[in-house]
Amino acid sequence: MAAPMEVAVCTDSAAQLWSCVVWELHSGANLLTYRGGQAGPRGLALLNGEYLLAAQLGKNYISAWELQRKDQLQQKIMCPGPVTCLTTSPNGLYVLAGIAESIYLWEVSTGNLLVILNRHYQDLSCLKFTGDSSHFLSGGRDCLVLTWSLCSVLQVDPSRIPAPRHVWSQHTLPITDLHCGFGGPLARVATASLDQTVKLWEISSGELLLSVLFDVGIMAVTMDLAEHHVFCGGSDGSIFQVDLCARPTERERSFQPEQDPGKVFRGHRNQVTCLSVSTDGSVLLSGSHDETVRLWDVQSKQCIRTMALRGPVTNASILLAPVGMLSSDFKPSLPLPRFNKHLLGAEHGDEPQGGGLPVRLGRHQQGSEPSYLDRLEQLHKVMCSTMEKNVLGGQDQLRVRVTELEDQVRNLRKINRDLFDFSTRIITRPAK
Amino acid sequence: MTKKRKRQDDFQKVKLKVGKKKPKLENATATNFKTKTIHLPEQLKEDGTLPTNNRKLNIKDLLSQMHHYNAGVKQSALLGLKDLLSQYPFIIDAHLSNILSEVTAVFTDKDANVRLAAVQLLQFLAPKIRAEQISPFFPLVSAHLSSAMTHITEGIQEDSLKVLDILLEQYPALITGRSSILLKNFVELISHQQLSKGLVNRDRSQSWILSVNPNRRLTSQQWRLKVLVRLSKFLQALADGSSRLRESEGLQEQKENPHATSNSIFINWKEHANDQQHIQVYENGGSQPNVSSQFRLRFFVGGLGAVDEGLSSAENLKGFIEIIIPLLIECWVEAVPPQLAASVGSGFEREPLQVMQQVLNIISLLWKLSKQHDETHKLEFWLRKNYLIDFKHHFMSHFPYALKEISKHRRKETNKSIKHCTILSNNVDHLLLNLTLSDIMVSLANASTLQKDSSWIEMIRKFVTKTLEDGSRLNSKQLNRLLGVSWRLMQIQPNREATETLIKAVYTLYQQRGLLLPVRTLLLKFFSKIYQKEELRSYRLRYRSKVLSRWLAGLPLQLSHLGSRNPELSTQLIDIIHTAAARANKELLKSLQTTAPRIYDPQEGTVVVLPAESQKRLVQLVYFLPSLPTDLLSRLSRCCIMGRLSSSLSAMLIGILHMRSSLSGWKYSVKDWLITDVDYFSFLFSTLTGFSKEELTWLQNLRGVPHVIQTQLSPVLLYLTDLDQFLHHWDVTEAVCHSLLVIPARSQSFDILQSAISKHLVGLTVIPDSTAGCVFGVICKLLDHTCVVSETLLPFLASCCYSLLYFLLTLEKGEAEHLKKRDKLWGACVSILALLPRVLRLMLQSLRVNRVGPEELPVVGQLLRLLLQHAPLRTHMLTNAILVQQIIKNITTLKSGSVQEQWLTDLHYCFSVYITGHPQGPNALSTVY
């Protein structure tokens, strides 16, 4: 089997012909386009390899496409306000959206809005999950980066307000981007801010590992998969490379500024808005306000390809193409449910769900698995409910049956009388 | 002479007469001299191998003398040792083990002088031995110490406390590591265990009773005081040591993550890019490799094998509390007998007060320790259950008394003598005593037990409020306690009114003038802590205290009033303001908006007088301002220009304003945040100009000063700026250029720029050189094929360009200051001539050489030659060939009378090479250079 294909998924804020375009990364061939709406910055997410979600720029809905039916907008997920950022969990179970200063968490399987988190003081700018979906990070205009543990957020306890696991407040101007490295809860997180710094944090301990000060505000940040380099997109259009694992070189170096590629990718004429590195770490994709998407060779810092778009680029990311994107007969395993606008606990007025068991995946991570006794009880309840339903629902049937039986009795009586009449007539007939 | 006579002479009889002195015999021994003993302080023999002290005794001799039976010898050996070690400090390292084992052995010596000498020696040694040096020998030291503490002789016990003092001061971590033995010793020093039948049926807390020793030199109260002072010092060290490891709740440790920044790396990108700084991030270990392992095969050399837990576990702490608190209460009762306290007339002596102080200190330290272990509030509950009643009975019944009694006492003291009173107030702080007591008591209460405790809590609350309201002379220690109590009171009482009065009381204290910096800092921290706590609540529950918001809103004004007087305090203020602004606190933003013109005033605003780090924070604060009106922008632009913000900060400010303008964000972002485009452009243009309108008009009247350069060929006069100002202006222009470049509609922004130039600059006759250069630079960068240059601008540019070039060519070598400008200005001039050929043409047309004096002719000639030689200009010069030829001809005719000069021949040659295109060999070219 051939290696999975890498594609570049890009959106711009004008969206004249299409709202989202998919290119083959190395040849630049246009594979797919999706139509309908303009995706906002940090608002494009692939859900479970089956759906493409795009938060709309300045509008309060999220567009969802089925990956293979590109022309047709599958669903508009209405939200309480304009969505500023959007992400999905890598296991495809949850959708996170930043709406004003709140984080909304939906469950994909049911469409329920599970929780609304209000710990940011100003609008959110970016949301990211860790690779194992156990934690997520949020950064906002209030200069804070919060790390949340998904499990503790999901524990249903109305009395307790969910608290983030870490609050990182060392940035002094709004957070513009964050990138979560590899390794689940042990991952390192890079955050970029307008205060001209990029900081590297550790999720497990919550410690600040590294802070790099630049000359310009940083608008986008990403790392390669091996976490050897951090790429930082500046507001002046340069992309800076920070080497995380560099030993001081002993060898003598003659002064040859021309030959050394340096650590800056130059070419964009306006602020860089999004960055993404391919899985092998050889190619860097960048989108900018100057309406181009550029593809760079990381080793030599040269621009390989420039693709012009119609407006400032809002999203550009390199993905491993999921099956659904390439084969047309692919069907999503689950239909996308209707996403609720109201919090799950708050909708008492609605009809109770028809005997369905709320199964929440990832529950085992909380350490408090429902015991078998609980499950038995649940099962028993369900069985009881069906029995009750049978009994209660059978009343009509009973009436019908009663009438049937009454009819039968009547029939029998009639037959009996007829028999009696007949026999009396025979007996009382005068003998001849 | 006869023989006879001779004989007579020999045997002349001496006659002795009454009343006359007896003549001395000739053979009498003279006894009138005085003798002195021969004193040999030094040995004559020099020991070449080992260094010796003044008495020529080496370390071995001295140490062996320590075993001498005579106390005097031992003492002199100790003194000699001190002498020796102060002369040759390196001996300490070589013989540390021997020295320590001998010196510590005499802690328990019978002779007081020897012990004194030993203590003095230890005092001398301790600062010179590092903790890690002494740690292998510390088991020995502490064994001797505890043997001294438990010695049967009182004198040794007393001196052991001095040893303890020294060790506590120098090696707090080591000595607290042996706390389990030492704490027991402390208890034994002031009490003894009942070994009688009481032990059987009573629990262990009752088995210790205070001991009274009538033989002691001191009264037993004085003795107890001494011991208690040491005990509280010891516990303090213990509490400090453990709070360093854990995050504590106290007011002092307020940072969210005190050790978060400790091992993170801070890197400057530029240095990283130049390979000057390297980053190494480790797997799972953060920024430092994790090599130190906690594993030890044996814990202490010669130790018992068991880990010395001390008070580090909750159980041990509980046990210690059970023993010590009844003793402390006994001490308290003896110091303040109930009947005495009840009677009105008697005041407290100094000693009882000190004892009370120490008792409370120890209890509060124990509480602090217990809190560190207390995850589930179990210990707190236990403490409350066991001791609340006792404390209420013994301490709280006197609580209002305490103040009254002491004040009376103090009045009495003042009658006696002022001197005594000052000593007293130095030693005993009745306020601190009361506060410590409140601290202890308040920590026993919590929200659930509020009902039961309301009586005494109310008492404390009143006391605290009163102290806060007239607390102008509190020192930082008292205030720390006081705020700690207030904080706890607020926590246990969610009631708003009560909280509000407390905050108000703190606020009245805060508003007083002339507070010391640490006091002010503590108050600020207290408020910011309350503020953060309020913020943590969710939106629906969030309740804003009026006093708190008033405090917050007052901060920007305070900052602007403070000026440069106290940069530290300003930094703290800026921190709080920044946090609140980032969290979009409405009141703060409103007051910040009104104060912004004062803070960002270019003359004496806070932003220009503070150090660079604070300036950076203030510049970043601009981002959060709700609106940026025109006057504020003009102030900011002045700040950028004047050079009191560094050029990188100015660039940052320009970048932030770019972010705030409508030209950066997405089309659909929030509208009310933006500055209007007009304001933004005028900000950029006035920053680009580098001089205010007033300054420019003032410049117009300058004539004949050395700073103004004048030529006959150009109407524009140049004003020479200082080099610093020039470079700053140049750097700021870079940032402005970038902001202009990223605006999408290039031709429109160019039109705006050139109309601004023609409106504000074209009419002027005196132009600063930096302005001219920067205008050229911006035009060069902005100009592209879509832009159309207006007709009014061109002559201005041409004459500016000539003036600049004239200035550059007449520049003498001596003016080192202006020489640095040369490359930048030359580059700007040449690039504008290359980009706009019409400017070149206009400039050439204006060179009417017949008007100029003879001294300017060589300059014109040199200029033409340089322009001809410059490769990018060559094609443009070719198109203007006739014009150039005309000028050269004119020059030649003007100079025809005199001797042919070198510059003229060079010019002719260049012209012939580049314009008329006579093929010349390369060797001919090389002669030119």
Coordinates of N, CA and C in Angstrom, one line a residue, chain B residues 53-145:
Chain B
N53 N 50.3 28.9 65.0 CA 49.7 30.2 65.4 C 50.8 31.1 66.0
N54 N 50.4 32.1 66.7 CA 51.4 33.0 67.3 C 52.3 32.3 68.3
R55 N 51.8 31.3 69.0 CA 52.6 30.6 69.9 C 53.4 29.5 69.3
K56 N 53.4 29.4 68.0 CA 54.1 28.4 67.2 C 53.6 27.0 67.5
L57 N 52.3 27.0 67.8 CA 51.7 25.7 68.1 C 51.0 25.3 66.8
N58 N 51.1 24.1 66.4 CA 50.4 23.7 65.2 C 49.1 23.0 65.6
I59 N 48.3 22.7 64.6 CA 47.0 22.2 64.8 C 47.0 20.9 65.7
K60 N 48.0 20.1 65.5 CA 48.0 18.8 66.2 C 48.2 19.1 67.7
D61 N 49.1 20.0 68.0 CA 49.3 20.4 69.4 C 48.1 20.9 70.1
L62 N 47.5 21.8 69.3 CA 46.3 22.5 69.9 C 45.2 21.4 70.2
L63 N 45.0 20.6 69.2 CA 43.9 19.6 69.4 C 44.2 18.6 70.5
S64 N 45.5 18.3 70.6 CA 45.8 17.4 71.7 C 45.7 18.1 73.1
Q65 N 45.8 19.4 73.1 CA 45.7 20.1 74.4 C 44.2 20.1 74.8
M66 N 43.3 19.8 73.9 CA 41.9 19.8 74.3 C 41.6 18.7 75.3
H67 N 42.4 17.7 75.3 CA 42.2 16.6 76.2 C 42.9 16.8 77.6
H68 N 43.5 18.0 77.7 CA 44.2 18.3 78.9 C 43.2 18.4 80.1
Y69 N 43.8 18.0 81.3 CA 42.8 18.0 82.5 C 42.6 19.4 82.9
N70 N 43.5 20.4 82.7 CA 43.4 21.7 83.2 C 42.5 22.5 82.3
A71 N 41.6 23.2 82.9 CA 40.6 24.0 82.2 C 41.3 25.1 81.5
G72 N 42.3 25.7 82.2 CA 43.0 26.9 81.5 C 43.7 26.5 80.3
V73 N 44.3 25.3 80.3 CA 45.0 24.9 79.0 C 44.0 24.7 77.9
K74 N 42.8 24.1 78.3 CA 41.8 23.8 77.3 C 41.3 25.2 76.7
Q75 N 41.1 26.1 77.6 CA 40.6 27.4 77.1 C 41.6 28.1 76.1
S76 N 42.9 28.0 76.6 CA 43.9 28.7 75.8 C 44.1 27.9 74.5
A77 N 43.9 26.6 74.5 CA 43.9 25.8 73.2 C 42.8 26.3 72.3
L78 N 41.6 26.5 72.8 CA 40.5 26.9 72.0 C 40.8 28.3 71.4
L79 N 41.3 29.2 72.3 CA 41.7 30.5 71.8 C 42.7 30.5 70.7
G80 N 43.7 29.6 71.0 CA 44.8 29.4 70.0 C 44.3 28.9 68.7
L81 N 43.3 28.0 68.8 CA 42.8 27.4 67.6 C 42.1 28.5 66.8
K82 N 41.4 29.4 67.4 CA 40.7 30.4 66.7 C 41.7 31.3 66.0
D83 N 42.8 31.6 66.8 CA 43.8 32.4 66.2 C 44.4 31.8 65.0
L84 N 44.7 30.5 65.1 CA 45.3 29.8 64.0 C 44.4 29.7 62.8
L85 N 43.2 29.4 63.0 CA 42.3 29.3 61.9 C 42.0 30.6 61.2
S86 N 42.0 31.7 62.0 CA 41.8 33.0 61.4 C 43.0 33.4 60.5
Q87 N 44.2 32.9 60.9 CA 45.3 33.2 60.1 C 45.4 32.3 58.8
Y88 N 45.1 31.1 59.0 CA 45.2 30.1 57.9 C 43.9 29.4 57.7
P89 N 43.0 30.0 57.0 CA 41.7 29.4 56.8 C 41.7 28.1 56.1
F90 N 42.8 27.8 55.4 CA 42.7 26.6 54.6 C 42.8 25.3 55.5
I91 N 43.3 25.6 56.8 CA 43.4 24.4 57.7 C 42.0 23.9 58.0
I92 N 41.0 24.8 57.9 CA 39.6 24.4 58.3 C 39.2 23.2 57.3
D93 N 39.5 23.4 56.1 CA 39.1 22.4 55.1 C 39.9 21.1 55.4
A94 N 41.1 21.2 55.7 CA 41.9 20.0 55.8 C 41.6 19.2 57.0
H95 N 41.3 19.9 58.1 CA 41.1 19.2 59.4 C 39.7 19.4 60.0
L96 N 38.8 19.6 59.1 CA 37.4 19.9 59.6 C 36.9 18.8 60.5
S97 N 37.2 17.6 60.1 CA 36.6 16.5 60.9 C 37.2 16.5 62.4
N98 N 38.5 16.7 62.5 CA 39.2 16.7 63.8 C 38.7 17.9 64.6
I99 N 38.7 19.0 63.9 CA 38.3 20.2 64.7 C 36.9 20.1 65.2
L100 N 36.0 19.7 64.4 CA 34.6 19.6 64.8 C 34.5 18.6 65.9
S101 N 35.1 17.4 65.8 CA 34.9 16.4 66.9 C 35.5 16.9 68.2
E102 N 36.6 17.7 68.2 CA 37.2 18.2 69.4 C 36.4 19.3 70.0
V103 N 36.0 20.2 69.1 CA 35.3 21.4 69.6 C 33.9 21.1 70.2
T104 N 33.2 20.2 69.4 CA 31.9 19.9 69.9 C 31.9 19.1 71.2
A105 N 33.1 18.4 71.4 CA 33.1 17.6 72.6 C 33.2 18.5 73.9
V106 N 33.7 19.7 73.7 CA 33.8 20.6 74.9 C 32.5 21.4 75.1
F107 N 31.5 21.2 74.4 CA 30.2 21.8 74.7 C 29.7 21.4 76.1
T108 N 30.1 20.2 76.4 CA 29.6 19.7 77.7 C 30.7 19.8 78.8
D109 N 31.7 20.7 78.6 CA 32.8 20.8 79.6 C 32.2 21.5 80.8
K110 N 32.9 21.1 81.9 CA 32.4 21.6 83.2 C 32.7 23.0 83.4
D111 N 33.8 23.5 82.8 CA 34.2 24.9 83.1 C 33.5 25.8 82.2
A112 N 33.0 26.9 82.8 CA 32.2 27.8 82.0 C 33.0 28.6 81.0
N113 N 34.3 28.9 81.4 CA 35.1 29.6 80.5 C 35.5 28.8 79.2
V114 N 35.7 27.5 79.4 CA 35.9 26.7 78.3 C 34.8 26.6 77.3
R115 N 33.6 26.5 77.9 CA 32.4 26.5 77.0 C 32.2 27.8 76.3
L116 N 32.5 28.9 77.0 CA 32.4 30.2 76.4 C 33.3 30.3 75.2
A117 N 34.6 29.8 75.4 CA 35.6 29.8 74.3 C 35.1 28.9 73.2
A118 N 34.5 27.8 73.5 CA 34.1 26.9 72.4 C 32.9 27.5 71.6
V119 N 32.0 28.2 72.3 CA 30.9 28.9 71.6 C 31.5 30.0 70.7
Q120 N 32.5 30.7 71.2 CA 33.0 31.8 70.4 C 33.7 31.2 69.2
L121 N 34.4 30.1 69.4 CA 35.1 29.5 68.3 C 34.1 29.0 67.2
L122 N 33.0 28.4 67.7 CA 31.9 28.0 66.8 C 31.4 29.1 66.0
Q123 N 31.2 30.2 66.7 CA 30.6 31.4 66.1 C 31.5 31.9 65.0
F124 N 32.8 31.8 65.3 CA 33.8 32.2 64.3 C 33.8 31.2 63.1
L125 N 33.7 29.9 63.4 CA 33.8 28.9 62.3 C 32.6 28.9 61.4
A126 N 31.5 29.0 62.1 CA 30.2 28.6 61.3 C 30.1 29.4 60.0
P127 N 30.3 30.7 59.9 CA 30.2 31.3 58.6 C 31.2 30.9 57.6
K128 N 32.3 30.2 58.0 CA 33.3 29.8 57.1 C 33.1 28.4 56.5
I129 N 32.2 27.7 57.2 CA 32.0 26.3 56.7 C 30.6 26.3 56.0
R130 N 30.6 25.8 54.8 CA 29.3 25.8 54.1 C 28.5 24.6 54.6
A131 N 27.2 24.7 54.3 CA 26.3 23.7 54.9 C 26.6 22.3 54.3
E132 N 27.0 22.2 53.0 CA 27.3 20.9 52.5 C 28.6 20.4 53.0
Q133 N 29.5 21.3 53.4 CA 30.7 20.8 54.0 C 30.5 20.2 55.4
I134 N 29.6 20.8 56.1 CA 29.5 20.3 57.5 C 28.5 19.2 57.6
S135 N 27.7 19.0 56.5 CA 26.6 18.0 56.6 C 27.1 16.6 57.0
P136 N 28.2 16.1 56.5 CA 28.6 14.7 57.0 C 28.9 14.7 58.5
F137 N 29.3 15.8 59.1 CA 29.7 15.8 60.5 C 28.5 16.2 61.4
F138 N 27.4 16.5 60.7 CA 26.3 17.1 61.5 C 25.7 16.1 62.5
P139 N 25.6 14.9 62.2 CA 25.1 13.9 63.3 C 25.9 14.1 64.6
L140 N 27.2 14.2 64.4 CA 28.1 14.4 65.6 C 27.8 15.7 66.3
V141 N 27.7 16.7 65.5 CA 27.5 18.0 66.1 C 26.1 18.0 66.9
S142 N 25.1 17.5 66.2 CA 23.8 17.5 66.9 C 23.8 16.6 68.1
A143 N 24.5 15.5 68.0 CA 24.6 14.6 69.2 C 25.1 15.3 70.4
H144 N 26.3 16.0 70.2 CA 26.8 16.8 71.3 C 25.9 17.9 71.8
L145 N 25.3 18.5 70.8 CA 24.3 19.6 71.2 C 23.2 19.0 72.0

